[in-house]
GROMACS .gro file of C-alpha atoms in nm:
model
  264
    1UNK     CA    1  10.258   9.698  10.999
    2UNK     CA    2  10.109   9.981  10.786
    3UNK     CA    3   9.994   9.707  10.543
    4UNK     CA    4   9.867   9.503  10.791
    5UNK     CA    5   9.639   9.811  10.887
    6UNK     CA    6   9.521   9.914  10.625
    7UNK     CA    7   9.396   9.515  10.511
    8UNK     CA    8   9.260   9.497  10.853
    9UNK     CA    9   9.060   9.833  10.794
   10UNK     CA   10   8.919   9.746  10.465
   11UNK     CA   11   8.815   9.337  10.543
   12UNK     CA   12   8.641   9.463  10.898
   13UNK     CA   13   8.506   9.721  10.661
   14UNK     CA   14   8.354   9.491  10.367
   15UNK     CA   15   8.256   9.230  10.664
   16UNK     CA   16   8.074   9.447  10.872
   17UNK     CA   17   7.872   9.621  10.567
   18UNK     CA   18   7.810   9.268  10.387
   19UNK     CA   19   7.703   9.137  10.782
   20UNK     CA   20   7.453   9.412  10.835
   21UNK     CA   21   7.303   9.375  10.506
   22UNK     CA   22   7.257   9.017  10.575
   23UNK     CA   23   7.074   8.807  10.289
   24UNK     CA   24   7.191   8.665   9.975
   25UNK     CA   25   7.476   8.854   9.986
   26UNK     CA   26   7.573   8.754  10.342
   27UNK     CA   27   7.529   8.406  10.284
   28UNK     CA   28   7.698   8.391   9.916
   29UNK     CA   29   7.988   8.533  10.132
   30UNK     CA   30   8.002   8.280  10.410
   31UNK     CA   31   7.958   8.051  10.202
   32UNK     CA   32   8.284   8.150   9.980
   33UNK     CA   33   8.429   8.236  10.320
   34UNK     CA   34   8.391   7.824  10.328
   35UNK     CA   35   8.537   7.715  10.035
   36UNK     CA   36   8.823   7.922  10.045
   37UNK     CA   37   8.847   7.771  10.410
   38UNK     CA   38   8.865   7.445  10.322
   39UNK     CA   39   9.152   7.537  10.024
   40UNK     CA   40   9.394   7.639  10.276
   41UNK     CA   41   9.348   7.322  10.520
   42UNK     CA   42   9.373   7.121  10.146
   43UNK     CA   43   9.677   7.290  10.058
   44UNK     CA   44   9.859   7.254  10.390
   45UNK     CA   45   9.794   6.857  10.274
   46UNK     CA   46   9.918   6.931   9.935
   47UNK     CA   47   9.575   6.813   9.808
   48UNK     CA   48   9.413   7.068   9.513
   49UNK     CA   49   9.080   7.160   9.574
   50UNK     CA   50   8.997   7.069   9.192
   51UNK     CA   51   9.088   6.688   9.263
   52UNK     CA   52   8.874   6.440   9.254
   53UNK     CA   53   8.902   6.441   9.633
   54UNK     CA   54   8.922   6.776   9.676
   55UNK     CA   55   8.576   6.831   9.462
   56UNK     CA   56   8.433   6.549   9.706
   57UNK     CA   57   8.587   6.757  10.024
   58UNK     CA   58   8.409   7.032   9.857
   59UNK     CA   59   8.067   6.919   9.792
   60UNK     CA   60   8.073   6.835  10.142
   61UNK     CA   61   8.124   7.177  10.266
   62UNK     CA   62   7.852   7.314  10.008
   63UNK     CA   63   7.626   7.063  10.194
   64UNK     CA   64   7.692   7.126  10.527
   65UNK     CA   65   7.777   7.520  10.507
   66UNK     CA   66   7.456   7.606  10.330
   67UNK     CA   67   7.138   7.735  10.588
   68UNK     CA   68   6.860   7.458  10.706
   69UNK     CA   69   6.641   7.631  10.449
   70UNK     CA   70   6.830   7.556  10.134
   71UNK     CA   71   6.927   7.201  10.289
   72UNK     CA   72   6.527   7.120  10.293
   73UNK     CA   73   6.500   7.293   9.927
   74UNK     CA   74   6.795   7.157   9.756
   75UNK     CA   75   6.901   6.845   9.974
   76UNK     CA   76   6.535   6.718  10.029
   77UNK     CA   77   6.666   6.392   9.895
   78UNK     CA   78   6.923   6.330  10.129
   79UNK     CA   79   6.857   6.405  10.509
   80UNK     CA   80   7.092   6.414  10.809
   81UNK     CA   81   7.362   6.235  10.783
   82UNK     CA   82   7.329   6.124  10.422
   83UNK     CA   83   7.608   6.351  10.255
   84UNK     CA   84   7.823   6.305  10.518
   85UNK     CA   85   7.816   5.930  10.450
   86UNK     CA   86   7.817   5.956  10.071
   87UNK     CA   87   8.129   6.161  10.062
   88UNK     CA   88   8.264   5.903  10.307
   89UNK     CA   89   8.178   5.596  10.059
   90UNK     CA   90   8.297   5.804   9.779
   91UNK     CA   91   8.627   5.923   9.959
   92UNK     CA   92   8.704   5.537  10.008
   93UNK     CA   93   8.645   5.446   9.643
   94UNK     CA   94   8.947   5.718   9.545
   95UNK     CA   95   9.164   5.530   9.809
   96UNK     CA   96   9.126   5.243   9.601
   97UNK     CA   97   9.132   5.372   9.276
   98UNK     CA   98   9.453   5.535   9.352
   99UNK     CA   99   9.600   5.260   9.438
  100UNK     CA  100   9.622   5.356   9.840
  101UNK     CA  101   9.850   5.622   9.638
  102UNK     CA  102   9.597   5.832   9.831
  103UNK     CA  103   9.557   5.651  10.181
  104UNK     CA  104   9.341   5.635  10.450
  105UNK     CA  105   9.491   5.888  10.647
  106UNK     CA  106   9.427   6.178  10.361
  107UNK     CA  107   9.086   6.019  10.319
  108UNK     CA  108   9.027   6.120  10.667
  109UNK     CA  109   9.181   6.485  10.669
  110UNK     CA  110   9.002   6.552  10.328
  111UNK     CA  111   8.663   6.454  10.570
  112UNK     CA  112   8.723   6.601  10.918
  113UNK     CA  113   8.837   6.950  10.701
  114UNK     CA  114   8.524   6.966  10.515
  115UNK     CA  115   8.329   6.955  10.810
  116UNK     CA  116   8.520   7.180  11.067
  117UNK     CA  117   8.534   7.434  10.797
  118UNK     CA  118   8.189   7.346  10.670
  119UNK     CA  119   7.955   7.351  11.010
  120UNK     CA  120   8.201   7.620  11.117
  121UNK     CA  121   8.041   7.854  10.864
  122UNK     CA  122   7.726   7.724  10.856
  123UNK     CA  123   7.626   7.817  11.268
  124UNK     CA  124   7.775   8.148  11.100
  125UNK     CA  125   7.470   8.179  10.871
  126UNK     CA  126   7.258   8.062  11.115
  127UNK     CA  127   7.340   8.293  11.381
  128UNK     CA  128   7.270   8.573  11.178
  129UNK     CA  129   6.967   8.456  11.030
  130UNK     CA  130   6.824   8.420  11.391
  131UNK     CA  131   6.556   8.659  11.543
  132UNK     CA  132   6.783   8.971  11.634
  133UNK     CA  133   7.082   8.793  11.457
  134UNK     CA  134   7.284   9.090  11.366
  135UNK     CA  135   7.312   9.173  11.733
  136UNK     CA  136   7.357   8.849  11.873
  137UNK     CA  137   7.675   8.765  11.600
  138UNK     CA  138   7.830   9.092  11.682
  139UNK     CA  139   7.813   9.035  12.017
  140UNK     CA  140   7.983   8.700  12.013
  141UNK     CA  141   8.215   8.888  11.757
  142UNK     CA  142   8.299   9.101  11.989
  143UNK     CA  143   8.382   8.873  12.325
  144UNK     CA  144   8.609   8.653  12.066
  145UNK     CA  145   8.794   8.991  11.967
  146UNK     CA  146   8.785   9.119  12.267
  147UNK     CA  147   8.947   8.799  12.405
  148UNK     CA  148   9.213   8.778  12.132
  149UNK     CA  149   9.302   9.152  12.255
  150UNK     CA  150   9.264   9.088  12.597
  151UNK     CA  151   9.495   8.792  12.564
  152UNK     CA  152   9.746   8.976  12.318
  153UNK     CA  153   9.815   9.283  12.573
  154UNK     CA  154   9.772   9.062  12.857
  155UNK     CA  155  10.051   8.843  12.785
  156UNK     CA  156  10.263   9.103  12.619
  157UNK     CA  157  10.260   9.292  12.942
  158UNK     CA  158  10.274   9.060  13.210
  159UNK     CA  159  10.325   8.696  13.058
  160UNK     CA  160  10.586   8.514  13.218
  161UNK     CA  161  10.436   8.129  13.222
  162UNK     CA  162  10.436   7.934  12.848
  163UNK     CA  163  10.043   7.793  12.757
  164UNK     CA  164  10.122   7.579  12.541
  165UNK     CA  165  10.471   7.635  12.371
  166UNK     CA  166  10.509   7.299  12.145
  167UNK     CA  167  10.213   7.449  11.953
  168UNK     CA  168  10.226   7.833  11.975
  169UNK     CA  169  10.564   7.951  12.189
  170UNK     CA  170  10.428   8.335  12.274
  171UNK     CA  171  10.103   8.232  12.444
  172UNK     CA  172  10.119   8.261  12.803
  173UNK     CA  173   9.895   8.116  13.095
  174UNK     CA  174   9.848   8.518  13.191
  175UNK     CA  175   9.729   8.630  12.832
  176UNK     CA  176   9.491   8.347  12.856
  177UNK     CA  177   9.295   8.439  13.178
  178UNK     CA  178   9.381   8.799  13.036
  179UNK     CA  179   9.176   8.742  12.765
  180UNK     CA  180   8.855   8.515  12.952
  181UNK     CA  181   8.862   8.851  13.141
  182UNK     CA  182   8.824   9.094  12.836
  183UNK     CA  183   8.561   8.868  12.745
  184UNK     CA  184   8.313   8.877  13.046
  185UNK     CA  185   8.394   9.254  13.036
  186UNK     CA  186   8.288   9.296  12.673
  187UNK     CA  187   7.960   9.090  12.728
  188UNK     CA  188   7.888   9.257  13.050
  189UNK     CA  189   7.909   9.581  12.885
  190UNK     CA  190   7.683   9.481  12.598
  191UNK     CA  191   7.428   9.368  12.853
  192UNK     CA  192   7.456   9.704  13.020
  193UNK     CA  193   7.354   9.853  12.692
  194UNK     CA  194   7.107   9.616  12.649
  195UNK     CA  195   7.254   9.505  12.299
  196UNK     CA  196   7.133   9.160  12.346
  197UNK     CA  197   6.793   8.957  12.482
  198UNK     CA  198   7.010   8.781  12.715
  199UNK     CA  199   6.982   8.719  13.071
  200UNK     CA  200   7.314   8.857  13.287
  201UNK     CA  201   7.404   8.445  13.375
  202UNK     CA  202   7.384   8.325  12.981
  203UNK     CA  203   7.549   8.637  12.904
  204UNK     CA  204   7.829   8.536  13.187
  205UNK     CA  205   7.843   8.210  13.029
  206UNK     CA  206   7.831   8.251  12.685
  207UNK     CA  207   8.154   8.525  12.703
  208UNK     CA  208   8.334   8.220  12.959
  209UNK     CA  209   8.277   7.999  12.652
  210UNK     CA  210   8.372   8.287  12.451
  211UNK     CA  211   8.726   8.317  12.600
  212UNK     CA  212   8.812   7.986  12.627
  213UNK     CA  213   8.683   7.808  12.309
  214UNK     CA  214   8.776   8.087  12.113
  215UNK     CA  215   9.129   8.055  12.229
  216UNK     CA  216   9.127   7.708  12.204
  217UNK     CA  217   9.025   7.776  11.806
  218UNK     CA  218   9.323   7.951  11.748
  219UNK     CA  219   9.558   7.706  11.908
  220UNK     CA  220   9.407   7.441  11.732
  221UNK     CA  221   9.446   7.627  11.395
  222UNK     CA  222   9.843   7.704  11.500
  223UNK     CA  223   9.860   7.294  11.566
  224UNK     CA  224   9.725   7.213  11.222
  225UNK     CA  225  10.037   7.495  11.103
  226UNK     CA  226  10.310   7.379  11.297
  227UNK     CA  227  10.224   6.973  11.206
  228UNK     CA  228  10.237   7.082  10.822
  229UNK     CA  229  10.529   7.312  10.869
  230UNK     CA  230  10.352   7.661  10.717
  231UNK     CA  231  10.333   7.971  10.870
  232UNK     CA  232  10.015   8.101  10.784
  233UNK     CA  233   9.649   7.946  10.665
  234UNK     CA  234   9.669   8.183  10.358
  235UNK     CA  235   9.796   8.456  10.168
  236UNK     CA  236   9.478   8.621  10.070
  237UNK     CA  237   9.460   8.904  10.381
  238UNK     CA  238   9.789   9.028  10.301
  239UNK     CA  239   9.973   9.085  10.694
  240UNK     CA  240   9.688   8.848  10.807
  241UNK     CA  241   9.696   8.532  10.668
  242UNK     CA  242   9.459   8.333  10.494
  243UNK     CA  243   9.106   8.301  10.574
  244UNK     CA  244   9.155   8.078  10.863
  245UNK     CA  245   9.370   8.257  11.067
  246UNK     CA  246   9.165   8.520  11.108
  247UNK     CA  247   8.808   8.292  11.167
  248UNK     CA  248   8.991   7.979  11.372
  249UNK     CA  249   8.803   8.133  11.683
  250UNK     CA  250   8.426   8.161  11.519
  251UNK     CA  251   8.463   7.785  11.440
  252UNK     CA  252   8.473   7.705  11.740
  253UNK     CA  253   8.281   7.914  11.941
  254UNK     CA  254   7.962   7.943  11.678
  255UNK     CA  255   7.893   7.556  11.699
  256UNK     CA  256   7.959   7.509  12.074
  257UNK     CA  257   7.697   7.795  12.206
  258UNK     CA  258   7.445   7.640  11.901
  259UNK     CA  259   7.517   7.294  12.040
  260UNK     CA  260   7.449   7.378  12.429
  261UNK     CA  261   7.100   7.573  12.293
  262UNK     CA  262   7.264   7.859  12.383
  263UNK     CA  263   7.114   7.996  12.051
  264UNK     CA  264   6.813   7.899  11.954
   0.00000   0.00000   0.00000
């Protein structure tokens, strides 16, 4: 426990200073945030990042992670869906080099992990190089903590009903509302303070999306665990995990509220 403290102290610590300074720094860190991402879903795969598929996986995160600015600078050549497609084609061509020794099936992990982890990070960056950014990602931050707490004390206090056991056995149906509660609370109380330029219904909404999205993040990150039999994304937070285990939520809920224009 003590170590797990004092890791948590000093990552929220190098985050948040890193976060409010914001520019090159910010994004060099996201962006190795990213990579290191996309090592731990590799591993669980037994697939080395320094492969010839894992250097395609990771090209592909370098393309879709980085901000729309240094897409249009470095990337003008390709557009859209362009690297996407070329690390598809490419992918292929190693399934048949290898013989199918590599198959379809890790062609198609080695994909769909470069671009959760990838966009994940990247709606990241882009939140906080919005108009009031550093606000508006802290206050997302803190509904998806606030959830994960919420949910935590929730459950450990009053859960009785199993969420989902097959896939994580100690979350309860309780902890969940518990922590869509601590959510709206956390945003309502930011709107109080007038942290954010957000109208009381988006702010509603966006900590409702919050709570349940970031939830689902973390059960979908303790599926990907339990299918490939390891306990934890990582070992580089020592008492936390890897990388993933402590972002699974962010992934999820960064892209959705970007995707509904709920940041713009």
């Amino acid at each position: 426990m003590k170590e797990r403290i004092i890791t948590g102290i000093i990552a929220a610590l190098l985050f948040i200073g890193v976060t409010v300074y914001g520019k090159l720094p910010f994004t060099l860190v996201i962006i190795a945030l990213a990579v290191i991402g996309l090592h731990e879903l590799l591993r669980m795969k037994k697939i080395t990042i320094l492969s010839v598929q894992g250097l395609i996986g990771l090209l592909l995160t370098l393309a879709t992670v980085i901000p729309e600015n240094w897409k249009e600078t470095y990337l003008g050549y390709f557009s859209g869906a362009e690297p996407i497609v070329l690390a598809l084609l490419l992918i292929l061509v190693v399934t048949v080099i290898t013989k199918n020794r590599f198959t379809f099936d890790d062609a198609g992990f080695v994909i769909l992990s470069s671009l959760y982890v990838g966009y994940g990070f990247h709606y990241i960056l882009e939140t906080r190089l919005m108009d009031q950014g550093l606000p508006i990602l802290f206050f997302i931050l803190f509904m998806i903590w606030g959830a994960d707490s919420g949910a935590y004390f929730t459950g450990k206090s009053i859960g009785k009903t199993k969420l989902w056991p097959v896939i994580s056995p100690n979350k309860t149906v309780e902890g969940a509302v518990g922590g869509i509660i601590t959510s709206i609370a956390v945003g309502l109380l930011c709107y109080a303070f007038n942290f954010i330029p957000f109208t009381l219904s988006i702010v509603i909404l966006m900590a409702v999306i919050a709570g349940i999205f970031g939830q689902i993040g973390d059960l979908a990150q303790s599926a990907f665990k339990r299918h490939y039999g390891v306990k934890d994304s990582g070992n580089l937070l020592p008492g936390h995990g890897g990388i993933l285990d402590r972002t699974d939520s962010w992934l999820f809920v960064l892209p959705l509220l970007h995707i509904l224009h709920l940041l713009a």
